[in-house]
């Protein structure tokens, strides 16, 4: 009897273990199904594992969705329902609403849903990025490049549009059904995927460094141009350009206390409209002097020493690749991204080319680094004051983005952070977080004081980080991640862009650096 009882107990335990094992396998299969995969083996498994290079936050989010669905009794296999993860990663952005909250409770109808933007709104954002106040330096590029400078304005628009599209293509991979699935969410994710598995985080560090350099240099340029514009607007006042830069920075110190950009974003449209009016005023003045245009001054030859600086200026005026992955991910119809990129860059190319040519024809060899400095005294003062206001209101955007990257990398990276979190449990900014922000503002001031050369700084930044983020990295990433699907002409384009971009980047960086050294050595003021 005892033997019989032991046998029954043994059988029940064995059956229970088998059931648990089968249930675990079913849950694993359900997890892969929700992520857009099947439980593939051998070569398929290796391929899909390479595609699934999601960042840490999204992996945690998917795990929470799986746990939530299991707690609610959903097995997730074979029921044909589309799970929460699918609506996030499908390219068309369609999918059912969430079935449960993160804490396992019922659906809350008041749950905040991130609003999607239309293609027009996305185009407006791209236009703000590539049609900013840095177009004021383009006539200076024509001064040293002539007709070739105009060609480069067109060429840079075509290449930046193309690299923006291939960068977005790197966010997607095909699943086993041949459908595009969004498996990456940012420039950093793409970079990490290219360096995996040997150096899984190297690419992200490179992109972050380039991004921080570009954002900080943009802040410096805003301070430089503010000091330059005010000094040239009121030359009779006993205030130097450096002093004006200090006054401008004093007005920017409240940026250190920013927690979000809600307050600043209210001025975004006003700034853009003001800049549009300024451009119209400058062009109108130039058209009023059309009979004196110096067509004979537009050269077919180039200044070999200074033209590479012009390349950096032109490239920097088109940089928008940093935020394109986030922008495309928030579009209502991501399939319209390519059309949006095409028309925004066509419009930018036409407007920039006309503005640069008309302004240069008006002042020819007298063209200055910031074209508004060529305007007559009365008009110059009014236009420059508006430009200074736009520069100061635009400063918080790149500043806040740079702070976010620094805080996420060094203070908020979970257990991998180098320093304690900048924020307390109540959400207040701690002392070292405020010190970091104030130090960044002061750093931009010091750079603006000691290197007050708008065009040279713009050319240096465009050659160093602009060319890297817009030309070099997208083409390399596209070749690495999409190699099996590329046609020969796509490979040719990517390789050509990388080679040409590399040559222009190195040449522009060297000549911009030489120009800065020369200006510093001989104390040359703008």
Coordinates of C-alpha atoms in Angstrom, one line a residue:
X1 CA 0.0 0.0 0.0
X2 CA 2.8 2.4 0.9
X3 CA 4.5 1.6 -2.4
X4 CA 1.3 2.3 -4.3
X5 CA 0.9 5.7 -2.5
X6 CA 4.5 6.6 -3.2
X7 CA 4.0 5.8 -6.9
X8 CA 0.9 7.9 -7.2
X9 CA 2.6 10.8 -5.5
X10 CA 5.7 10.4 -7.7
X11 CA 3.5 10.4 -10.8
X12 CA 1.6 13.5 -9.7
X13 CA 4.9 15.4 -9.0
X14 CA 6.2 14.3 -12.5
X15 CA 3.0 15.5 -14.2
X16 CA 3.1 18.8 -12.3
X17 CA 6.7 19.3 -13.3
X18 CA 5.9 18.6 -17.0
X19 CA 2.9 21.0 -16.9
X20 CA 5.1 23.7 -15.4
X21 CA 7.8 23.2 -18.0
X22 CA 5.2 23.3 -20.8
X23 CA 3.6 26.4 -19.4
X24 CA 7.0 28.1 -19.1
X25 CA 7.7 27.2 -22.8
X26 CA 4.3 28.6 -23.7
X27 CA 5.0 31.8 -21.9
X28 CA 8.4 32.2 -23.6
X29 CA 6.8 31.6 -27.0
X30 CA 4.1 34.1 -26.0
X31 CA 6.8 36.7 -25.1
X32 CA 8.5 36.3 -28.5
X33 CA 5.2 36.5 -30.3
X34 CA 4.4 39.8 -28.5
X35 CA 7.8 41.1 -29.6
X36 CA 7.0 40.4 -33.2
X37 CA 9.0 37.2 -33.5
X38 CA 8.5 33.4 -33.5
X39 CA 10.6 31.0 -31.6
X40 CA 13.1 30.6 -34.4
X41 CA 16.1 28.3 -34.2
X42 CA 19.6 28.0 -35.8
X43 CA 20.2 30.8 -38.4
X44 CA 16.8 32.4 -38.0
X45 CA 17.4 32.7 -34.2
X46 CA 20.7 34.4 -34.8
X47 CA 19.2 36.8 -37.3
X48 CA 16.3 37.9 -35.1
X49 CA 18.6 38.2 -32.1
X50 CA 20.7 40.7 -34.0
X51 CA 17.6 42.6 -35.0
X52 CA 16.3 42.8 -31.4
X53 CA 18.8 45.4 -30.1
X54 CA 16.3 47.4 -28.0
X55 CA 17.5 49.8 -25.4
X56 CA 17.3 49.1 -21.6
X57 CA 14.2 51.1 -21.0
X58 CA 12.1 49.4 -23.7
X59 CA 13.3 46.0 -22.6
X60 CA 12.0 46.8 -19.1
X61 CA 8.8 48.1 -20.5
X62 CA 8.2 44.9 -22.5
X63 CA 8.9 42.8 -19.5
X64 CA 6.3 44.7 -17.5
X65 CA 3.7 44.2 -20.2
X66 CA 4.4 40.5 -20.2
X67 CA 4.1 40.3 -16.4
X68 CA 0.9 42.3 -16.4
X69 CA -0.7 40.1 -19.1
X70 CA 0.2 37.0 -17.2
X71 CA -1.2 38.3 -13.9
X72 CA -4.5 39.0 -15.8
X73 CA -4.6 35.4 -17.0
X74 CA -3.6 36.0 -20.6
X75 CA -1.4 33.3 -22.1
X76 CA -0.5 35.3 -25.2
X77 CA -0.2 32.3 -27.5
X78 CA -2.4 31.4 -30.4
X79 CA -5.3 33.7 -29.5
X80 CA -4.7 36.0 -32.5
X81 CA -4.8 39.2 -30.4
X82 CA -2.4 42.0 -31.0
X83 CA -0.5 42.8 -27.9
X84 CA 0.6 46.1 -26.6
X85 CA 4.1 45.9 -27.9
X86 CA 2.9 45.4 -31.4
X87 CA 1.2 48.8 -31.5
X88 CA 4.5 50.4 -30.5
X89 CA 6.8 48.7 -33.0
X90 CA 4.6 48.4 -36.1
X91 CA 5.6 51.0 -38.7
X92 CA 2.1 52.2 -39.4
X93 CA 1.5 53.0 -35.8
X94 CA -1.9 51.2 -35.7
X95 CA -3.0 48.9 -33.0
X96 CA -5.5 48.4 -30.3
X97 CA -5.5 50.4 -27.0
X98 CA -3.8 49.2 -24.0
X99 CA -5.7 46.5 -22.1
X100 CA -4.3 47.1 -18.7
X101 CA -2.3 49.6 -16.7
X102 CA 1.3 49.0 -15.7
X103 CA 0.3 48.1 -12.1
X104 CA -2.0 45.2 -13.2
X105 CA -5.2 47.1 -12.6
X106 CA -8.0 47.8 -15.1
X107 CA -7.7 50.2 -17.9
X108 CA -7.8 53.9 -16.8
X109 CA -9.7 55.9 -19.4
X110 CA -7.9 59.0 -18.2
X111 CA -4.5 57.6 -18.8
X112 CA -2.3 60.1 -20.6
X113 CA -1.6 59.2 -24.2
X114 CA 1.3 60.8 -26.0
X115 CA -0.2 62.8 -28.9
X116 CA 1.1 62.0 -32.4
X117 CA 2.1 64.7 -34.8
X118 CA 1.1 65.1 -38.5
X119 CA 3.5 65.3 -41.4
X120 CA 3.0 69.0 -41.5
X121 CA 3.9 69.5 -37.9
X122 CA 7.0 67.2 -38.4
X123 CA 8.0 69.3 -41.4
X124 CA 7.6 72.5 -39.3
X125 CA 10.0 71.0 -36.7
X126 CA 12.6 70.1 -39.4
X127 CA 12.2 73.5 -40.9
X128 CA 12.9 75.2 -37.6
X129 CA 16.1 73.1 -37.3
X130 CA 17.5 73.7 -40.7
X131 CA 16.2 77.3 -41.3
X132 CA 17.4 78.8 -38.1
X133 CA 19.4 82.0 -37.6
X134 CA 22.6 80.3 -38.7
X135 CA 21.6 81.0 -42.3
X136 CA 23.0 84.5 -41.6
X137 CA 26.5 83.0 -42.1
X138 CA 25.7 81.6 -45.6
X139 CA 26.6 84.8 -47.6
X140 CA 30.0 84.6 -46.0
X141 CA 30.3 81.1 -47.4
X142 CA 29.5 82.4 -50.9
X143 CA 32.2 85.1 -50.4
X144 CA 34.9 82.3 -50.3
X145 CA 33.2 79.7 -52.5
X146 CA 31.4 81.7 -55.3
X147 CA 29.2 79.5 -57.5
X148 CA 30.7 76.4 -56.0
X149 CA 29.3 77.6 -52.6
X150 CA 25.8 77.8 -54.2
X151 CA 26.3 74.3 -55.6
X152 CA 27.3 73.0 -52.1
X153 CA 24.1 74.5 -50.6
X154 CA 22.1 72.3 -53.1
X155 CA 24.4 69.3 -52.7
X156 CA 24.3 69.4 -48.9
X157 CA 20.5 69.5 -49.0
X158 CA 20.3 66.4 -51.2
X159 CA 22.9 64.5 -49.1
X160 CA 21.3 65.5 -45.7
X161 CA 17.9 64.5 -47.0
X162 CA 19.2 61.1 -48.1
X163 CA 21.2 60.4 -45.0
X164 CA 18.1 61.3 -42.9
X165 CA 16.1 58.7 -44.7
X166 CA 18.7 55.9 -44.4
X167 CA 19.2 56.7 -40.7
X168 CA 15.4 56.1 -40.2
X169 CA 15.7 52.9 -42.3
X170 CA 18.3 51.6 -39.7
X171 CA 15.6 51.8 -37.0
X172 CA 13.7 49.0 -38.8
X173 CA 14.2 45.3 -39.5
X174 CA 12.0 42.7 -41.3
X175 CA 10.3 40.0 -39.3
X176 CA 9.7 36.5 -40.5
X177 CA 6.7 37.7 -42.4
X178 CA 8.6 40.3 -44.3
X179 CA 7.0 43.2 -42.5
X180 CA 9.0 46.2 -41.2
X181 CA 9.2 46.3 -37.4
X182 CA 10.7 49.2 -35.4
X183 CA 13.3 47.6 -33.2
X184 CA 15.4 50.7 -32.4
X185 CA 14.3 54.1 -31.1
X186 CA 17.2 56.5 -31.3
X187 CA 20.5 57.4 -32.9
X188 CA 22.3 55.8 -29.9
X189 CA 20.4 52.5 -30.4
X190 CA 21.5 52.4 -34.0
X191 CA 25.1 53.1 -33.1
X192 CA 25.1 50.4 -30.4
X193 CA 23.6 47.9 -32.8
X194 CA 26.5 48.5 -35.2
X195 CA 29.1 47.9 -32.6
X196 CA 27.5 44.9 -31.0
X197 CA 28.4 42.3 -29.9
X198 CA 32.1 43.1 -29.4
X199 CA 31.6 46.7 -28.2
X200 CA 27.9 47.0 -27.4
X201 CA 28.0 50.5 -25.9
X202 CA 30.9 52.1 -27.9
X203 CA 28.8 53.5 -30.7
X204 CA 26.3 55.1 -28.2
X205 CA 29.2 56.8 -26.4
X206 CA 30.6 58.2 -29.7
X207 CA 27.2 59.5 -30.7
X208 CA 26.6 61.0 -27.3
X209 CA 29.9 62.8 -27.3
X210 CA 29.3 64.2 -30.8
X211 CA 25.8 65.2 -29.8
X212 CA 27.0 67.0 -26.6
X213 CA 29.7 68.8 -28.6
X214 CA 27.3 70.0 -31.2
X215 CA 24.7 71.1 -28.7
X216 CA 27.2 73.0 -26.5
X217 CA 28.8 74.6 -29.6
X218 CA 25.3 75.8 -30.6
X219 CA 24.8 77.4 -27.2
X220 CA 28.2 79.1 -27.6
X221 CA 27.3 80.4 -31.0
X222 CA 24.1 81.9 -29.6
X223 CA 26.1 83.9 -27.1
X224 CA 28.7 84.9 -29.7
X225 CA 26.1 86.1 -32.1
X226 CA 24.3 88.0 -29.3
X227 CA 27.5 89.9 -28.3
X228 CA 28.4 90.5 -32.0
X229 CA 25.0 91.8 -32.9
X230 CA 24.6 94.2 -29.9
X231 CA 28.2 95.5 -30.4
X232 CA 27.6 96.3 -34.0
X233 CA 24.1 97.8 -33.3
X234 CA 25.5 100.3 -30.8
X235 CA 29.1 101.0 -31.8
X236 CA 29.1 104.4 -30.1
X237 CA 28.4 102.9 -26.7
X238 CA 31.5 102.2 -24.5
X239 CA 30.7 98.5 -24.2
X240 CA 32.9 95.9 -25.9
X241 CA 31.6 92.8 -27.6
X242 CA 32.8 90.7 -24.7
X243 CA 30.8 92.8 -22.3
X244 CA 27.7 92.4 -24.4
X245 CA 28.3 88.6 -24.3
X246 CA 28.5 88.8 -20.5
X247 CA 25.2 90.7 -20.3
X248 CA 23.6 88.2 -22.6
X249 CA 24.7 85.3 -20.5
X250 CA 23.4 87.0 -17.3
X251 CA 20.0 86.9 -18.9
X252 CA 20.5 83.2 -19.6
X253 CA 21.3 82.1 -16.1
X254 CA 17.7 81.2 -15.3
X255 CA 18.1 78.3 -17.8
X256 CA 20.0 76.5 -15.1
X257 CA 16.6 76.0 -13.2
X258 CA 14.7 74.6 -16.2
X259 CA 13.0 71.3 -15.5
X260 CA 11.2 71.1 -18.8
X261 CA 10.7 73.2 -22.0
X262 CA 7.0 73.8 -21.6
X263 CA 7.5 77.5 -20.8
X264 CA 10.2 78.0 -23.4
X265 CA 8.2 76.2 -26.2
X266 CA 5.5 78.9 -26.0
X267 CA 8.0 81.3 -27.6
X268 CA 9.1 78.9 -30.4
X269 CA 6.5 79.9 -32.9
X270 CA 7.1 83.6 -32.1
X271 CA 10.8 83.2 -32.6
X272 CA 10.4 81.5 -36.0
X273 CA 8.0 84.1 -37.2
X274 CA 10.3 86.9 -36.1
X275 CA 13.2 85.3 -37.9
X276 CA 11.1 85.0 -41.1
X277 CA 10.2 88.7 -40.9
X278 CA 13.9 89.5 -40.4
X279 CA 14.9 87.4 -43.5
X280 CA 12.2 89.2 -45.5
X281 CA 13.5 92.6 -44.4
X282 CA 17.1 91.7 -45.3
X283 CA 16.0 90.4 -48.7
X284 CA 13.8 93.4 -49.3
X285 CA 16.7 95.8 -48.6
X286 CA 18.9 93.8 -50.9
X287 CA 16.2 93.9 -53.7
X288 CA 16.0 97.7 -53.3
X289 CA 19.7 97.8 -54.4
X290 CA 19.3 95.3 -57.2
X291 CA 20.7 97.8 -59.8
X292 CA 24.0 97.8 -57.9
X293 CA 24.4 94.0 -57.6
X294 CA 28.0 92.9 -58.2
X295 CA 27.5 89.9 -60.5
X296 CA 31.1 90.1 -61.6
X297 CA 32.2 89.4 -58.0
X298 CA 30.7 85.9 -57.9
X299 CA 33.7 83.8 -58.6
X300 CA 34.1 80.5 -60.4
X301 CA 37.3 79.8 -58.5
X302 CA 37.6 79.2 -54.8
X303 CA 39.7 80.4 -51.9
X304 CA 41.6 77.2 -51.2
X305 CA 42.4 78.2 -47.6
X306 CA 39.0 79.6 -46.6
X307 CA 36.6 77.6 -48.7
X308 CA 36.7 74.5 -46.4
X309 CA 35.4 76.7 -43.7
X310 CA 32.5 77.5 -45.9
X311 CA 31.8 73.8 -46.3
X312 CA 31.5 73.5 -42.5
X313 CA 29.1 76.5 -42.3
X314 CA 26.9 75.0 -45.0
X315 CA 26.8 71.6 -43.4
X316 CA 26.1 73.0 -40.0
X317 CA 23.1 74.9 -41.3
X318 CA 21.5 71.5 -42.3
X319 CA 22.0 69.5 -39.2
X320 CA 18.8 67.8 -38.0
X321 CA 19.7 64.1 -37.8
X322 CA 20.0 64.1 -34.0
X323 CA 16.3 64.3 -33.4
X324 CA 14.9 62.6 -36.6
X325 CA 14.4 59.1 -35.0
X326 CA 12.3 60.7 -32.2
X327 CA 10.4 62.8 -34.7
X328 CA 9.6 59.9 -37.0
X329 CA 8.5 57.7 -34.0
X330 CA 6.0 60.4 -33.0
X331 CA 4.4 60.8 -36.4
X332 CA 0.8 59.7 -37.0
X333 CA 1.9 58.2 -40.3
X334 CA 5.6 57.4 -40.4
X335 CA 5.2 56.3 -44.0
X336 CA 5.0 60.1 -44.8
X337 CA 8.4 60.7 -43.4
X338 CA 10.2 60.5 -46.7
X339 CA 7.9 62.9 -48.4
X340 CA 8.2 65.3 -45.5
X341 CA 12.0 65.2 -45.7
X342 CA 12.0 65.8 -49.4
X343 CA 9.9 68.9 -49.4
X344 CA 11.4 70.5 -46.3
X345 CA 14.9 70.1 -47.8
X346 CA 13.8 71.4 -51.2
X347 CA 12.3 74.5 -49.6
X348 CA 15.4 75.0 -47.4
X349 CA 17.7 74.6 -50.4
X350 CA 15.8 77.2 -52.4
X351 CA 15.4 79.7 -49.6
X352 CA 19.0 79.4 -48.4
X353 CA 20.4 79.6 -51.9
X354 CA 18.4 82.8 -52.7
X355 CA 19.2 84.4 -49.4
X356 CA 22.9 83.8 -49.7
X357 CA 23.2 84.9 -53.3
X358 CA 21.1 88.0 -53.0
X359 CA 22.9 89.1 -49.8
X360 CA 26.3 88.5 -51.4
X361 CA 25.4 90.3 -54.6
X362 CA 24.5 93.3 -52.5
X363 CA 27.7 93.7 -50.5
X364 CA 30.1 91.5 -52.5
X365 CA 33.6 91.6 -51.0
X366 CA 32.4 93.6 -48.0
X367 CA 30.2 90.7 -46.8
X368 CA 30.7 90.1 -43.1
X369 CA 30.4 86.9 -41.0
X370 CA 27.0 87.9 -39.8
X371 CA 25.2 89.5 -42.8
X372 CA 23.0 91.8 -40.7
X373 CA 26.2 93.7 -39.8
X374 CA 26.2 95.0 -43.3
X375 CA 22.9 96.8 -43.0
X376 CA 22.7 100.6 -42.5
X377 CA 22.8 101.8 -38.9
X378 CA 19.1 102.4 -38.2
X379 CA 17.8 99.2 -39.9
X380 CA 20.7 97.2 -38.4
X381 CA 19.9 98.1 -34.8
X382 CA 16.2 97.1 -35.2
X383 CA 16.9 93.9 -37.0
X384 CA 19.8 92.9 -34.6
X385 CA 17.7 93.5 -31.5
X386 CA 15.1 91.1 -32.9
X387 CA 17.9 88.6 -33.7
X388 CA 19.4 88.9 -30.2
X389 CA 15.9 88.2 -28.7
X390 CA 15.6 85.2 -30.9
X391 CA 19.1 83.9 -30.0
X392 CA 18.4 84.3 -26.3
X393 CA 15.0 82.5 -26.6
X394 CA 16.6 79.8 -28.7
X395 CA 19.5 79.1 -26.3
X396 CA 17.4 77.0 -23.8
X397 CA 16.6 74.4 -26.4
X398 CA 20.1 73.1 -27.1
X399 CA 21.1 73.8 -23.5
X400 CA 18.4 71.7 -22.1
X401 CA 19.1 68.9 -24.6
X402 CA 22.8 68.9 -23.6
X403 CA 21.9 68.8 -19.9
X404 CA 19.6 65.9 -20.4
X405 CA 22.3 63.9 -22.2
X406 CA 24.8 64.7 -19.5
X407 CA 22.4 63.9 -16.7
X408 CA 21.3 60.6 -18.2
X409 CA 24.8 59.5 -18.9
X410 CA 26.5 60.4 -15.7
X411 CA 23.7 60.8 -13.1
X412 CA 20.6 58.8 -14.2
X413 CA 21.9 55.6 -15.9
X414 CA 20.6 53.2 -13.2
X415 CA 23.4 51.2 -11.5
X416 CA 25.8 52.3 -14.3
X417 CA 25.7 56.0 -13.3
X418 CA 29.0 57.6 -12.3
X419 CA 27.4 60.1 -9.8
X420 CA 24.3 60.2 -7.6
X421 CA 21.0 61.3 -9.2
X422 CA 20.6 65.0 -9.7
X423 CA 17.0 65.0 -8.4
X424 CA 15.7 64.1 -5.0
X425 CA 12.7 62.0 -4.2
X426 CA 10.4 65.0 -4.3
X427 CA 11.7 65.9 -7.8
X428 CA 13.7 68.9 -6.7
X429 CA 17.1 69.6 -8.3
X430 CA 20.0 68.8 -6.0
X431 CA 23.0 71.1 -5.4
X432 CA 25.4 69.2 -7.7
X433 CA 22.8 69.2 -10.5
X434 CA 22.4 72.9 -10.3
X435 CA 26.2 73.3 -10.2
X436 CA 26.4 71.2 -13.4
X437 CA 23.9 73.5 -15.2
X438 CA 25.5 76.7 -14.0
X439 CA 28.9 75.5 -15.0
X440 CA 27.6 74.7 -18.5
X441 CA 26.2 78.3 -18.8
X442 CA 29.5 79.8 -17.6
X443 CA 31.5 77.5 -20.0
X444 CA 29.5 78.8 -23.0
X445 CA 30.2 82.4 -21.8
X446 CA 34.0 81.8 -21.5
X447 CA 34.2 80.2 -24.9
X448 CA 32.2 83.1 -26.4
X449 CA 34.5 85.6 -24.7
X450 CA 37.8 84.0 -25.8
X451 CA 36.7 82.8 -29.2
X452 CA 34.3 85.5 -30.5
X453 CA 34.4 84.4 -34.1
X454 CA 30.9 83.3 -35.4
X455 CA 31.8 81.9 -38.8
X456 CA 35.0 80.1 -37.7
X457 CA 33.2 78.4 -34.8
X458 CA 30.3 77.5 -37.0
X459 CA 32.7 76.0 -39.6
X460 CA 34.6 74.1 -37.0
X461 CA 31.4 72.6 -35.5
X462 CA 30.0 71.8 -38.9
X463 CA 33.2 70.1 -39.9
X464 CA 33.7 68.2 -36.7
X465 CA 30.3 67.0 -35.5
X466 CA 28.0 68.1 -38.3
X467 CA 29.7 66.1 -41.0
X468 CA 30.0 63.1 -38.7
X469 CA 26.4 63.0 -37.6
X470 CA 25.0 64.0 -41.0
X471 CA 27.3 62.2 -43.5
X472 CA 29.8 59.7 -42.0
X473 CA 27.8 57.8 -39.3
X474 CA 24.5 57.4 -41.2
X475 CA 26.3 56.0 -44.3
X476 CA 28.4 53.6 -42.2
X477 CA 25.4 52.5 -40.1
X478 CA 23.3 51.9 -43.3
X479 CA 26.0 49.7 -44.8
X480 CA 26.5 47.8 -41.6
X481 CA 22.8 47.1 -40.7
X482 CA 21.2 46.9 -44.2
X483 CA 24.0 45.3 -46.2
X484 CA 22.1 42.2 -47.3
X485 CA 19.3 44.3 -48.7
X486 CA 21.2 47.1 -50.4
X487 CA 21.4 47.4 -54.2
X488 CA 24.7 48.3 -55.9
X489 CA 23.8 52.0 -56.4
X490 CA 22.8 52.3 -52.7
X491 CA 26.2 50.9 -51.7
X492 CA 27.9 53.3 -54.1
X493 CA 26.0 56.3 -52.7
X494 CA 26.8 55.4 -49.1
X495 CA 30.5 54.8 -49.8
X496 CA 30.7 58.0 -51.9
X497 CA 29.1 60.1 -49.1
X498 CA 31.4 58.6 -46.5
X499 CA 34.5 59.4 -48.6
X500 CA 33.5 62.9 -49.6
X501 CA 32.2 63.7 -46.2
X502 CA 35.4 62.5 -44.6
X503 CA 37.6 64.6 -46.9
X504 CA 35.4 67.7 -46.3
X505 CA 35.3 67.1 -42.6
X506 CA 39.0 66.8 -42.1
X507 CA 39.8 69.7 -44.5
X508 CA 37.2 72.0 -42.9
X509 CA 38.3 71.1 -39.4
X510 CA 42.0 71.8 -40.1
X511 CA 41.3 75.1 -41.9
X512 CA 38.8 76.3 -39.3
X513 CA 41.3 75.5 -36.5
X514 CA 44.0 77.3 -38.4
X515 CA 41.7 80.3 -38.8
X516 CA 40.9 80.4 -35.1
X517 CA 44.6 80.1 -34.2
X518 CA 45.5 83.0 -36.6
X519 CA 42.6 85.1 -35.2
X520 CA 43.7 84.4 -31.6
X521 CA 47.4 85.0 -32.4
X522 CA 46.9 88.4 -34.1
X523 CA 43.9 89.4 -31.9
X524 CA 41.6 89.7 -34.9
X525 CA 38.1 90.8 -34.0
X526 CA 35.0 90.1 -36.0

